[in-house]
XYZ file of C-alpha atoms in Angstrom:
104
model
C -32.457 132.940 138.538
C -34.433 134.540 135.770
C -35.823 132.175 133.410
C -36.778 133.037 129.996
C -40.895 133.445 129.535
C -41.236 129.925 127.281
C -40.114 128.337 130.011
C -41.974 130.267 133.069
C -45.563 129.038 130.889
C -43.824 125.796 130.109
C -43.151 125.333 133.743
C -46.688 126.463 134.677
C -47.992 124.257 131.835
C -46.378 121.149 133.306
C -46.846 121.470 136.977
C -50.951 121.888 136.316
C -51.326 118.910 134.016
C -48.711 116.915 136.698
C -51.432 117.944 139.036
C -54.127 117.022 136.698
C -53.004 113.431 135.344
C -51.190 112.148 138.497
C -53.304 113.544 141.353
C -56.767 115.368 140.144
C -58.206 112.954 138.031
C -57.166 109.529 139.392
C -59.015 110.144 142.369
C -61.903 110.809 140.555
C -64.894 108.601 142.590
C -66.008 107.019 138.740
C -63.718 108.582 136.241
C -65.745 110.012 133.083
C -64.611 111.839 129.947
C -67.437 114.797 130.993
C -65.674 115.287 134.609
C -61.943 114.880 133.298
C -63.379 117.399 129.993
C -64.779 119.988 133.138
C -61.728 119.845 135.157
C -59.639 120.411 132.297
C -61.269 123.586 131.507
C -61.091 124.755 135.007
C -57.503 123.526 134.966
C -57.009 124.908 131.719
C -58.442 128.604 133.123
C -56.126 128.275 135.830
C -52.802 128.101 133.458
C -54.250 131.217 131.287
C -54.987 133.086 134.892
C -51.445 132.612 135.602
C -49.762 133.069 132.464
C -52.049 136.421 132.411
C -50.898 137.238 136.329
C -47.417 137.511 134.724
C -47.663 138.535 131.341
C -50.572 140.834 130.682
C -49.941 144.372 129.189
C -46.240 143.252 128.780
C -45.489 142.723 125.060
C -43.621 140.056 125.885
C -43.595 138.257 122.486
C -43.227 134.098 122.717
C -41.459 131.954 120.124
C -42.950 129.338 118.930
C -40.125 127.715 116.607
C -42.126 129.251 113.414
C -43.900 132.179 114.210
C -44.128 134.294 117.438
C -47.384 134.769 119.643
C -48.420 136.458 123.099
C -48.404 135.087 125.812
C -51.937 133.635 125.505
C -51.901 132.274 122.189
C -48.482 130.485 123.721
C -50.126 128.977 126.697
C -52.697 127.613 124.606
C -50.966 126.088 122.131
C -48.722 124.111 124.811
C -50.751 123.054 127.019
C -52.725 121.531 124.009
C -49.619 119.854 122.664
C -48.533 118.454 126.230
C -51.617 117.427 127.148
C -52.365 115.360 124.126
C -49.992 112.562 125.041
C -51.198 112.572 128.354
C -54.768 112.482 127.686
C -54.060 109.120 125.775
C -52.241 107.581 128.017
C -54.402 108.725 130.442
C -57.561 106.954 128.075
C -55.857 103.671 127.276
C -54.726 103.257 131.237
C -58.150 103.697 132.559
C -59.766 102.095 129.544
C -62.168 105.429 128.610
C -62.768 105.465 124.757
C -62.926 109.444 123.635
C -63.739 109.394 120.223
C -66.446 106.007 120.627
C -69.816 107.526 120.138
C -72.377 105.974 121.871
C -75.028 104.527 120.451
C -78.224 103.969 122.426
């Protein structure tokens, strides 16, 4: 089954922030905006590693409703707009505040 490159990064996308939300960061010892912020960039590496694995030096051009993009603006973009919902959910489960400042 060949499936069309949206949905290979979509797919990628989804199964890494699955990981993430619902495995990674719940068993997190003390769960902190800093160590969820680190892990997402490591898990955040790991989707552009990927996405690059597959589509580097292709051409492969990605549609994005609007405009087109490569393959690493794409996997950008959506994993940002996927993992916005999550991240809030994520916040108001565990109680974390991310855009409280604190002041000491």
């Amino acid at each position: 089954m060949n499936l069309p490159p949206e949905a290979q990064i979509l797919i990628i996308n989804a199964v890494i922030l699955g990981v993430a939300y619902l495995g990674i960061y719940p068993s997190f010892k003390t769960i902190t905006l800093t160590k969820v912020a680190v892990a997402d960039c490591v898990l955040s590496g790991l989707s552009l590693l990927v996405a690059g694995a597959l589509f580097w030096g292709t051409g492969v051009e990605f549609s994005m409703l609007l405009f087109s993009t490569n393959w690493f603006g794409f996997s950008i973009l959506t994993m940002l707009l996927m993992e916005l919902p999550l991240f809030h959910w994520f916040c108001q489960k565990r109680g974390l505040k991310p855009f409280e400042i604190d002041e000491d």
